[in-house]
Amino acid sequence: MTVAGQQMQIVIVGGGVGGLEVASKLGRRWRGRPGRPAITLVDRESAHVWKPMLHTIAAGTRDISQQQTLYLAQARDAGFTYQPGQLCGLDRDNREIMLAAQHAPDGRLLLPPRRLKYDRLVLAIGSRANDFGTPGVAEHCFYIDSRQQAEAFNQEIRLRVLQALGHDVPLMIAIVGGGATGVELAAELVQLAESMSAYGVPGLASRLRITLVAAGPRLLAAFPEDISSATRERLEAIGIRVLLGTQVRAATADGLALSDGTLLPASLKVWAAGVKGPDSFADLGGLETTANNQLRVLPTLQTTRDPHIYAMGDCASLVPAGADRPLPPTAQVAHQQAKYLIRSLPRALQDKPVGEFAYRDLGALVSLADYDAFGSLGQFGLFNGLTFRGRLAQFSHVMLYRSHQSRIHGFWRGGMLWLVDRLNSLLRAPIRLD
């Protein structure tokens, strides 16, 4: 596939669930074919971690070195090119993206500002938590939206654990957000404390004070009400304080200032509420965006103002026909949109007609570490809206990750990675100890 004798350039910005699947599948499909399009994946990080797993990396109940996929290695294996960089601008007239300069932690320039040409551009940068302009959040709270942020939080909590034990004081943690990230992180931190007691750290569980703050009337608003209530009961049973219908007015060094005028003491604070697209999308080449910086797209996932630019996953906003709200920012949506682009993009490059993206709600899962798990089936079929919990839900949650590994690595290699993880679980500590 060429344009005026030149190799066609497909640039994918963002190596998350959707972006990495598209790059890997199309790279393997076109590898070695004459006149194949060149695929370039751009990401500011050096490795991919499945986003629904970030809370376990943050808590230290999973080792990041075992769960990450290096982009350079994946590019070699799957037949695409990896470019490190962060999108900072878009030149639609010349079909170029602009990448910001990259610096080392000590300030040295590593890569100068660059431009990359594209014939088709796929934006799959994902999303981040939305602090809604709440004072003090950026200065005093941690986010768990990326591999680097999860790793930074993990390093900090290990330091705080040593301080709490060394000074014989409680470790007070406040998590803002009643969605899956906040709920699952809270449970993983309890498991971390219990697991550490087996490695010579007695008393941490009794010093740990975790408070989960949610602005809504219930946890997990996207789940059925019976799962929301059962999740709250299970969290409170393992020692987590849950505050519902509670607004955070500001974050300070000492804790969270609540809307009722009280201060919730917390030495460690995590903001996991709200969703918004990257700040760079606020004015990106004149593309149409929502109030939350998500790109508005058509049912073909093309942006509303440029058919050569696609957006998918959390950074895109698509309102299905007959619906009154956009699709949720979940890994399930990103995966289904990746499957759609893997089928439709090659046809679009040949100017062949393509159908519209159709989302199928397959349900949702939430895991409370090793304590419990809950699931609901989608709104279709014989078991419409059925909910379940326990071992079946935990196994289903595990299979989501294993399916993702199989899609990006292939069936056999994905299976080998599962085997390696099982062996490591028998031979290595269940928590990060370094």
PDB file of N, CA and C in Angstrom, residues 278-328:
ATOM      1  N   PRO A 278      -6.124  13.648  27.744  1.00  0.00           N
ATOM      2  CA  PRO A 278      -4.877  14.376  27.972  1.00  0.00           C
ATOM      3  C   PRO A 278      -5.072  15.888  27.828  1.00  0.00           C
ATOM      4  N   ASP A 279      -4.316  16.654  28.596  1.00  0.00           N
ATOM      5  CA  ASP A 279      -4.415  18.115  28.513  1.00  0.00           C
ATOM      6  C   ASP A 279      -4.063  18.622  27.120  1.00  0.00           C
ATOM      7  N   SER A 280      -3.186  17.901  26.418  1.00  0.00           N
ATOM      8  CA  SER A 280      -2.784  18.334  25.078  1.00  0.00           C
ATOM      9  C   SER A 280      -3.930  18.292  24.081  1.00  0.00           C
ATOM     10  N   PHE A 281      -5.020  17.585  24.419  1.00  0.00           N
ATOM     11  CA  PHE A 281      -6.161  17.495  23.513  1.00  0.00           C
ATOM     12  C   PHE A 281      -7.053  18.727  23.564  1.00  0.00           C
ATOM     13  N   ALA A 282      -6.835  19.599  24.542  1.00  0.00           N
ATOM     14  CA  ALA A 282      -7.694  20.771  24.684  1.00  0.00           C
ATOM     15  C   ALA A 282      -7.671  21.640  23.432  1.00  0.00           C
ATOM     16  N   ASP A 283      -6.544  21.666  22.747  1.00  0.00           N
ATOM     17  CA  ASP A 283      -6.438  22.446  21.506  1.00  0.00           C
ATOM     18  C   ASP A 283      -5.489  21.704  20.572  1.00  0.00           C
ATOM     19  N   LEU A 284      -5.946  20.575  20.055  1.00  0.00           N
ATOM     20  CA  LEU A 284      -5.094  19.724  19.229  1.00  0.00           C
ATOM     21  C   LEU A 284      -5.528  19.818  17.768  1.00  0.00           C
ATOM     22  N   GLY A 285      -4.885  20.683  17.039  1.00  0.00           N
ATOM     23  CA  GLY A 285      -5.123  20.798  15.605  1.00  0.00           C
ATOM     24  C   GLY A 285      -6.541  21.145  15.218  1.00  0.00           C
ATOM     25  N   GLY A 286      -7.286  21.746  16.132  1.00  0.00           N
ATOM     26  CA  GLY A 286      -8.663  22.128  15.812  1.00  0.00           C
ATOM     27  C   GLY A 286      -9.646  20.973  15.825  1.00  0.00           C
ATOM     28  N   LEU A 287      -9.244  19.804  16.352  1.00  0.00           N
ATOM     29  CA  LEU A 287     -10.164  18.672  16.436  1.00  0.00           C
ATOM     30  C   LEU A 287     -11.236  18.947  17.482  1.00  0.00           C
ATOM     31  N   GLU A 288     -12.412  18.366  17.274  1.00  0.00           N
ATOM     32  CA  GLU A 288     -13.526  18.597  18.185  1.00  0.00           C
ATOM     33  C   GLU A 288     -13.367  17.740  19.441  1.00  0.00           C
ATOM     34  N   THR A 289     -13.522  18.377  20.598  1.00  0.00           N
ATOM     35  CA  THR A 289     -13.354  17.681  21.868  1.00  0.00           C
ATOM     36  C   THR A 289     -14.553  17.929  22.782  1.00  0.00           C
ATOM     37  N   THR A 290     -14.647  17.105  23.815  1.00  0.00           N
ATOM     38  CA  THR A 290     -15.660  17.294  24.843  1.00  0.00           C
ATOM     39  C   THR A 290     -15.091  18.192  25.938  1.00  0.00           C
ATOM     40  N   ALA A 291     -15.917  18.471  26.946  1.00  0.00           N
ATOM     41  CA  ALA A 291     -15.454  19.287  28.069  1.00  0.00           C
ATOM     42  C   ALA A 291     -14.360  18.585  28.859  1.00  0.00           C
ATOM     43  N   ASN A 292     -14.274  17.259  28.722  1.00  0.00           N
ATOM     44  CA  ASN A 292     -13.255  16.480  29.430  1.00  0.00           C
ATOM     45  C   ASN A 292     -12.057  16.142  28.554  1.00  0.00           C
ATOM     46  N   ASN A 293     -11.861  16.887  27.486  1.00  0.00           N
ATOM     47  CA  ASN A 293     -10.699  16.721  26.595  1.00  0.00           C
ATOM     48  C   ASN A 293     -10.690  15.392  25.847  1.00  0.00           C
ATOM     49  N   GLN A 294     -11.838  14.777  25.653  1.00  0.00           N
ATOM     50  CA  GLN A 294     -11.905  13.581  24.824  1.00  0.00           C
ATOM     51  C   GLN A 294     -12.275  13.978  23.397  1.00  0.00           C
ATOM     52  N   LEU A 295     -11.706  13.288  22.415  1.00  0.00           N
ATOM     53  CA  LEU A 295     -11.959  13.605  21.016  1.00  0.00           C
ATOM     54  C   LEU A 295     -13.293  12.997  20.575  1.00  0.00           C
ATOM     55  N   ARG A 296     -14.128  13.809  19.975  1.00  0.00           N
ATOM     56  CA  ARG A 296     -15.399  13.300  19.451  1.00  0.00           C
ATOM     57  C   ARG A 296     -15.124  12.524  18.159  1.00  0.00           C
ATOM     58  N   VAL A 297     -15.700  11.330  18.071  1.00  0.00           N
ATOM     59  CA  VAL A 297     -15.474  10.492  16.898  1.00  0.00           C
ATOM     60  C   VAL A 297     -16.799  10.034  16.304  1.00  0.00           C
ATOM     61  N   LEU A 298     -16.729   9.657  15.026  1.00  0.00           N
ATOM     62  CA  LEU A 298     -17.863   9.097  14.305  1.00  0.00           C
ATOM     63  C   LEU A 298     -17.954   7.598  14.582  1.00  0.00           C
ATOM     64  N   PRO A 299     -19.026   6.941  14.150  1.00  0.00           N
ATOM     65  CA  PRO A 299     -19.127   5.487  14.359  1.00  0.00           C
ATOM     66  C   PRO A 299     -18.024   4.676  13.676  1.00  0.00           C
ATOM     67  N   THR A 300     -17.259   5.298  12.777  1.00  0.00           N
ATOM     68  CA  THR A 300     -16.098   4.633  12.175  1.00  0.00           C
ATOM     69  C   THR A 300     -14.822   4.887  12.974  1.00  0.00           C
ATOM     70  N   LEU A 301     -14.949   5.583  14.110  1.00  0.00           N
ATOM     71  CA  LEU A 301     -13.849   5.987  14.989  1.00  0.00           C
ATOM     72  C   LEU A 301     -12.974   7.065  14.370  1.00  0.00           C
ATOM     73  N   GLN A 302     -13.372   7.614  13.228  1.00  0.00           N
ATOM     74  CA  GLN A 302     -12.678   8.768  12.670  1.00  0.00           C
ATOM     75  C   GLN A 302     -13.118  10.021  13.423  1.00  0.00           C
ATOM     76  N   THR A 303     -12.185  10.929  13.635  1.00  0.00           N
ATOM     77  CA  THR A 303     -12.544  12.166  14.308  1.00  0.00           C
ATOM     78  C   THR A 303     -13.508  12.964  13.433  1.00  0.00           C
ATOM     79  N   THR A 304     -14.332  13.762  14.069  1.00  0.00           N
ATOM     80  CA  THR A 304     -15.419  14.438  13.351  1.00  0.00           C
ATOM     81  C   THR A 304     -14.919  15.453  12.334  1.00  0.00           C
ATOM     82  N   ARG A 305     -13.696  15.933  12.474  1.00  0.00           N
ATOM     83  CA  ARG A 305     -13.203  16.984  11.584  1.00  0.00           C
ATOM     84  C   ARG A 305     -12.049  16.551  10.693  1.00  0.00           C
ATOM     85  N   ASP A 306     -11.628  15.295  10.787  1.00  0.00           N
ATOM     86  CA  ASP A 306     -10.523  14.847   9.943  1.00  0.00           C
ATOM     87  C   ASP A 306     -10.622  13.333   9.745  1.00  0.00           C
ATOM     88  N   PRO A 307     -10.968  12.879   8.534  1.00  0.00           N
ATOM     89  CA  PRO A 307     -11.128  11.438   8.302  1.00  0.00           C
ATOM     90  C   PRO A 307      -9.818  10.665   8.336  1.00  0.00           C
ATOM     91  N   HIS A 308      -8.670  11.356   8.308  1.00  0.00           N
ATOM     92  CA  HIS A 308      -7.377  10.674   8.354  1.00  0.00           C
ATOM     93  C   HIS A 308      -6.915  10.408   9.786  1.00  0.00           C
ATOM     94  N   ILE A 309      -7.681  10.903  10.757  1.00  0.00           N
ATOM     95  CA  ILE A 309      -7.301  10.758  12.159  1.00  0.00           C
ATOM     96  C   ILE A 309      -8.384   9.970  12.886  1.00  0.00           C
ATOM     97  N   TYR A 310      -7.958   8.901  13.565  1.00  0.00           N
ATOM     98  CA  TYR A 310      -8.862   8.062  14.350  1.00  0.00           C
ATOM     99  C   TYR A 310      -8.538   8.259  15.832  1.00  0.00           C
ATOM    100  N   ALA A 311      -9.529   8.040  16.666  1.00  0.00           N
ATOM    101  CA  ALA A 311      -9.313   8.042  18.120  1.00  0.00           C
ATOM    102  C   ALA A 311     -10.074   6.873  18.718  1.00  0.00           C
ATOM    103  N   MET A 312      -9.499   6.282  19.743  1.00  0.00           N
ATOM    104  CA  MET A 312     -10.090   5.083  20.327  1.00  0.00           C
ATOM    105  C   MET A 312      -9.788   5.019  21.809  1.00  0.00           C
ATOM    106  N   GLY A 313     -10.557   4.198  22.512  1.00  0.00           N
ATOM    107  CA  GLY A 313     -10.320   3.999  23.930  1.00  0.00           C
ATOM    108  C   GLY A 313     -10.757   5.180  24.770  1.00  0.00           C
ATOM    109  N   ASP A 314     -10.066   5.368  25.900  1.00  0.00           N
ATOM    110  CA  ASP A 314     -10.469   6.385  26.873  1.00  0.00           C
ATOM    111  C   ASP A 314     -10.401   7.804  26.342  1.00  0.00           C
ATOM    112  N   CYS A 315      -9.526   8.065  25.358  1.00  0.00           N
ATOM    113  CA  CYS A 315      -9.360   9.437  24.880  1.00  0.00           C
ATOM    114  C   CYS A 315     -10.395   9.814  23.831  1.00  0.00           C
ATOM    115  N   ALA A 316     -11.288   8.886  23.473  1.00  0.00           N
ATOM    116  CA  ALA A 316     -12.310   9.140  22.458  1.00  0.00           C
ATOM    117  C   ALA A 316     -13.688   9.176  23.094  1.00  0.00           C
ATOM    118  N   SER A 317     -14.571   9.943  22.494  1.00  0.00           N
ATOM    119  CA  SER A 317     -15.951  10.031  22.963  1.00  0.00           C
ATOM    120  C   SER A 317     -16.875   9.645  21.815  1.00  0.00           C
ATOM    121  N   LEU A 318     -17.564   8.511  21.978  1.00  0.00           N
ATOM    122  CA  LEU A 318     -18.499   8.030  20.962  1.00  0.00           C
ATOM    123  C   LEU A 318     -19.844   7.750  21.617  1.00  0.00           C
ATOM    124  N   VAL A 319     -20.869   8.423  21.124  1.00  0.00           N
ATOM    125  CA  VAL A 319     -22.226   8.192  21.603  1.00  0.00           C
ATOM    126  C   VAL A 319     -22.911   7.258  20.610  1.00  0.00           C
ATOM    127  N   PRO A 320     -23.166   5.996  20.975  1.00  0.00           N
ATOM    128  CA  PRO A 320     -23.805   5.068  20.037  1.00  0.00           C
ATOM    129  C   PRO A 320     -25.204   5.538  19.651  1.00  0.00           C
ATOM    130  N   ALA A 321     -25.647   5.096  18.501  1.00  0.00           N
ATOM    131  CA  ALA A 321     -26.980   5.443  18.037  1.00  0.00           C
ATOM    132  C   ALA A 321     -28.026   4.996  19.058  1.00  0.00           C
ATOM    133  N   GLY A 322     -28.918   5.900  19.425  1.00  0.00           N
ATOM    134  CA  GLY A 322     -29.968   5.590  20.382  1.00  0.00           C
ATOM    135  C   GLY A 322     -29.570   5.736  21.828  1.00  0.00           C
ATOM    136  N   ALA A 323     -28.288   5.985  22.104  1.00  0.00           N
ATOM    137  CA  ALA A 323     -27.826   6.140  23.482  1.00  0.00           C
ATOM    138  C   ALA A 323     -27.824   7.611  23.874  1.00  0.00           C
ATOM    139  N   ASP A 324     -27.859   7.872  25.164  1.00  0.00           N
ATOM    140  CA  ASP A 324     -27.858   9.261  25.642  1.00  0.00           C
ATOM    141  C   ASP A 324     -26.537   9.655  26.287  1.00  0.00           C
ATOM    142  N   ARG A 325     -25.569   8.727  26.293  1.00  0.00           N
ATOM    143  CA  ARG A 325     -24.262   9.064  26.861  1.00  0.00           C
ATOM    144  C   ARG A 325     -23.163   8.300  26.120  1.00  0.00           C
ATOM    145  N   PRO A 326     -21.929   8.790  26.178  1.00  0.00           N
ATOM    146  CA  PRO A 326     -20.824   8.118  25.472  1.00  0.00           C
ATOM    147  C   PRO A 326     -20.511   6.757  26.090  1.00  0.00           C
ATOM    148  N   LEU A 327     -19.764   5.961  25.345  1.00  0.00           N
ATOM    149  CA  LEU A 327     -19.294   4.681  25.860  1.00  0.00           C
ATOM    150  C   LEU A 327     -18.358   4.910  27.044  1.00  0.00           C
ATOM    151  N   PRO A 328     -18.363   4.003  28.014  1.00  0.00           N
ATOM    152  CA  PRO A 328     -17.527   4.200  29.200  1.00  0.00           C
ATOM    153  C   PRO A 328     -16.050   4.024  28.883  1.00  0.00           C
TER     154      PRO A 328
END
